[in-house]
Amino acid sequence: GRTLLTNQPITPSFSSAFVLLLFCEAFSRWTTDDSHQQPFFPSKRRSNKDNLTMKSAAVFVSLLAGASAFGIARPNVVSPVVLSAVLAEEDMNEGQKEIAVIKEKWGEVRHMSPEEAAKLEPEWKEAYDRFNEKYDSDMERMTEISEKLQKMIEPPKVDKKTDGQRRRDKWAKVQAREAARAGAQK
């Protein structure tokens, strides 16, 4: 919901905490000593079923209140159409017109093949080379990262040892231990 005065979203943490507080108060009255009559069942004692129901309800409400306490208020979003609007040429000043021309030229240059780019002016050729060099280095880095991640996601499978291999490994350990003892005794 939203408040009437500020039109800002109300976070559910306050209302959830209030509900939890009321429930805890009722639960504490419910679980206190039996010397006086309980307001819920004045004529009989509580059974284990009643206690279990109350405890289950307490857990459920606390989980519900806890989860809703972390609700994220939806921010006021500005329409993306306004941000991506382009000025008409007659509304642009000289600096904006110059930037528009450079933007159009760069859009053409960065998609050229290396043979076509070799015919460009030195300034545009240098920009083209910097762009492609950065692009290639970024692609190499991302390839390396993806290979490392692939190894972590799907580790190489090691074949299980056979019973004979386990026996050979155990025998090798025994031999190594006996050799170490023989070396220590000398």
Coordinates of C-alpha atoms in Angstrom, one line a residue:
G1 CA 0.0 0.0 0.0
R2 CA 0.9 3.7 -0.1
T3 CA 0.4 6.4 2.3
L4 CA -2.0 9.2 1.4
L5 CA 0.3 12.1 2.2
T6 CA 3.6 11.1 0.6
N7 CA 2.6 8.5 -2.0
Q8 CA 5.6 6.4 -0.9
P9 CA 5.4 2.7 -0.5
I10 CA 5.0 1.4 3.1
T11 CA 7.5 -1.3 3.9
P12 CA 5.9 -4.3 5.6
S13 CA 8.5 -4.5 8.3
F14 CA 6.5 -2.4 10.8
S15 CA 3.2 -4.1 10.3
S16 CA 4.9 -7.6 10.4
A17 CA 6.7 -6.7 13.6
F18 CA 3.4 -5.4 15.1
V19 CA 1.6 -8.7 14.3
L20 CA 4.5 -10.7 15.7
L21 CA 4.4 -8.7 18.9
L22 CA 0.7 -9.2 19.3
F23 CA 1.0 -12.9 18.7
C24 CA 3.9 -13.2 21.1
E25 CA 1.9 -11.5 23.8
A26 CA -1.0 -13.9 23.3
F27 CA 1.3 -16.8 23.2
S28 CA 3.0 -15.8 26.4
R29 CA -0.3 -15.5 28.2
W30 CA -1.2 -18.9 26.8
T31 CA 1.9 -20.6 28.0
T32 CA 2.2 -19.0 31.5
D33 CA 1.5 -21.0 34.7
D34 CA -1.7 -22.9 35.1
S35 CA -2.6 -21.4 38.6
H36 CA -5.3 -19.2 37.1
Q37 CA -7.8 -19.9 34.4
Q38 CA -6.8 -19.3 30.9
P39 CA -9.1 -16.9 29.0
F40 CA -9.3 -19.2 25.9
F41 CA -10.5 -22.4 27.8
P42 CA -11.8 -21.3 31.2
S43 CA -13.3 -24.7 32.1
K44 CA -10.6 -27.2 31.1
R45 CA -6.8 -27.6 31.2
R46 CA -4.8 -27.4 28.0
S47 CA -4.1 -30.7 26.2
N48 CA -0.9 -31.5 24.3
K49 CA -2.7 -31.1 21.1
D50 CA -3.6 -27.5 22.0
N51 CA 0.0 -26.8 22.9
L52 CA 1.2 -28.3 19.7
T53 CA -1.3 -26.3 17.6
M54 CA -0.2 -23.1 19.4
K55 CA 3.5 -23.8 19.0
S56 CA 3.0 -24.6 15.3
A57 CA 1.0 -21.4 14.8
A58 CA 3.8 -19.4 16.6
V59 CA 6.4 -20.8 14.3
F60 CA 4.3 -20.2 11.2
V61 CA 3.5 -16.6 12.1
S62 CA 7.1 -15.8 13.1
L63 CA 8.4 -17.2 9.7
L64 CA 5.7 -15.2 7.9
A65 CA 6.5 -12.0 9.7
G66 CA 10.3 -12.5 9.3
A67 CA 10.0 -13.1 5.6
S68 CA 7.8 -10.2 5.0
A69 CA 10.0 -7.9 7.1
F70 CA 12.6 -8.0 4.3
G71 CA 10.2 -7.0 1.6
I72 CA 11.6 -4.5 -0.9
A73 CA 9.7 -1.4 -1.6
R74 CA 9.2 -0.8 -5.3
P75 CA 11.1 2.4 -6.3
N76 CA 9.5 5.1 -8.4
V77 CA 10.8 4.3 -11.9
V78 CA 11.2 7.0 -14.5
S79 CA 9.9 6.0 -17.9
P80 CA 12.8 4.7 -20.1
V81 CA 11.3 6.6 -23.1
V82 CA 12.3 9.9 -21.6
L83 CA 15.9 8.8 -21.0
S84 CA 16.4 7.5 -24.5
A85 CA 14.7 10.4 -26.4
V86 CA 16.8 12.0 -29.1
L87 CA 16.7 15.7 -29.8
A88 CA 15.6 16.9 -33.2
E89 CA 18.5 18.5 -35.2
E90 CA 16.9 21.9 -35.1
D91 CA 16.8 21.7 -31.3
M92 CA 20.5 20.8 -30.9
N93 CA 23.3 23.3 -30.3
E94 CA 26.6 23.2 -32.1
G95 CA 28.3 20.9 -29.6
Q96 CA 25.4 18.4 -29.6
K97 CA 25.4 18.4 -33.4
E98 CA 29.1 17.7 -33.5
I99 CA 28.7 14.8 -31.0
A100 CA 25.9 13.4 -33.1
V101 CA 28.1 13.4 -36.2
I102 CA 30.9 11.7 -34.3
K103 CA 28.5 9.1 -32.9
E104 CA 27.2 8.2 -36.4
K105 CA 30.7 8.0 -37.8
W106 CA 31.9 5.8 -35.0
G107 CA 28.9 3.5 -35.5
E108 CA 30.1 2.9 -39.1
V109 CA 33.8 2.7 -38.2
R110 CA 33.6 0.1 -35.4
H111 CA 31.8 -2.4 -37.7
M112 CA 34.3 -2.2 -40.5
S113 CA 36.6 -5.0 -41.5
P114 CA 40.3 -4.5 -41.0
E115 CA 40.8 -4.0 -44.7
E116 CA 38.3 -1.2 -44.9
A117 CA 39.7 0.3 -41.7
A118 CA 43.2 0.6 -43.2
K119 CA 41.8 3.2 -45.6
L120 CA 40.6 5.5 -42.7
E121 CA 42.1 8.7 -41.5
P122 CA 44.9 8.2 -38.9
E123 CA 42.7 9.3 -36.0
W124 CA 39.8 7.0 -36.8
K125 CA 42.3 4.1 -37.6
E126 CA 43.9 4.5 -34.2
A127 CA 40.5 4.5 -32.5
Y128 CA 39.5 1.4 -34.5
D129 CA 42.7 -0.4 -33.5
R130 CA 42.2 0.5 -29.8
F131 CA 38.6 -0.7 -29.9
N132 CA 39.5 -4.0 -31.5
E133 CA 42.5 -4.5 -29.2
K134 CA 40.4 -4.0 -26.1
Y135 CA 37.7 -6.2 -27.5
D136 CA 40.1 -9.0 -28.2
S137 CA 41.8 -8.8 -24.8
D138 CA 38.3 -8.8 -23.1
M139 CA 37.3 -11.8 -25.1
E140 CA 40.5 -13.7 -24.2
R141 CA 40.0 -12.8 -20.5
M142 CA 36.4 -14.0 -20.6
T143 CA 37.4 -17.2 -22.3
E144 CA 40.0 -17.9 -19.6
I145 CA 37.4 -17.2 -16.9
S146 CA 34.8 -19.4 -18.5
E147 CA 37.4 -22.2 -18.7
K148 CA 38.2 -21.9 -15.0
L149 CA 34.6 -21.8 -14.1
Q150 CA 33.9 -24.8 -16.3
K151 CA 36.6 -26.8 -14.4
M152 CA 34.9 -25.7 -11.1
I153 CA 31.4 -26.5 -12.3
E154 CA 32.3 -29.9 -13.9
P155 CA 35.4 -31.2 -12.3
P156 CA 37.3 -33.9 -14.2
K157 CA 36.1 -37.4 -13.3
V158 CA 38.6 -39.7 -11.8
D159 CA 38.0 -43.4 -12.4
K160 CA 37.4 -45.5 -9.3
K161 CA 40.2 -47.6 -8.1
T162 CA 39.9 -51.3 -8.6
D163 CA 40.3 -53.7 -5.6
G164 CA 43.7 -54.8 -7.1
Q165 CA 44.8 -51.1 -7.3
R166 CA 43.8 -50.6 -3.7
R167 CA 45.8 -53.6 -2.6
R168 CA 48.9 -52.5 -4.6
D169 CA 48.6 -49.0 -3.0
K170 CA 48.4 -50.5 0.5
W171 CA 51.3 -52.8 -0.2
A172 CA 53.4 -49.8 -1.5
K173 CA 52.6 -47.9 1.8
V174 CA 53.7 -50.9 3.9
Q175 CA 56.9 -51.2 1.9
A176 CA 57.6 -47.5 2.2
R177 CA 57.0 -47.7 6.0
E178 CA 59.3 -50.7 6.4
A179 CA 62.0 -49.0 4.3
A180 CA 61.7 -45.9 6.6
R181 CA 62.0 -48.0 9.7
A182 CA 65.0 -49.9 8.3
G183 CA 66.6 -46.6 7.4
A184 CA 66.0 -45.2 10.9
Q185 CA 67.5 -48.2 12.6
K186 CA 70.8 -48.0 10.8

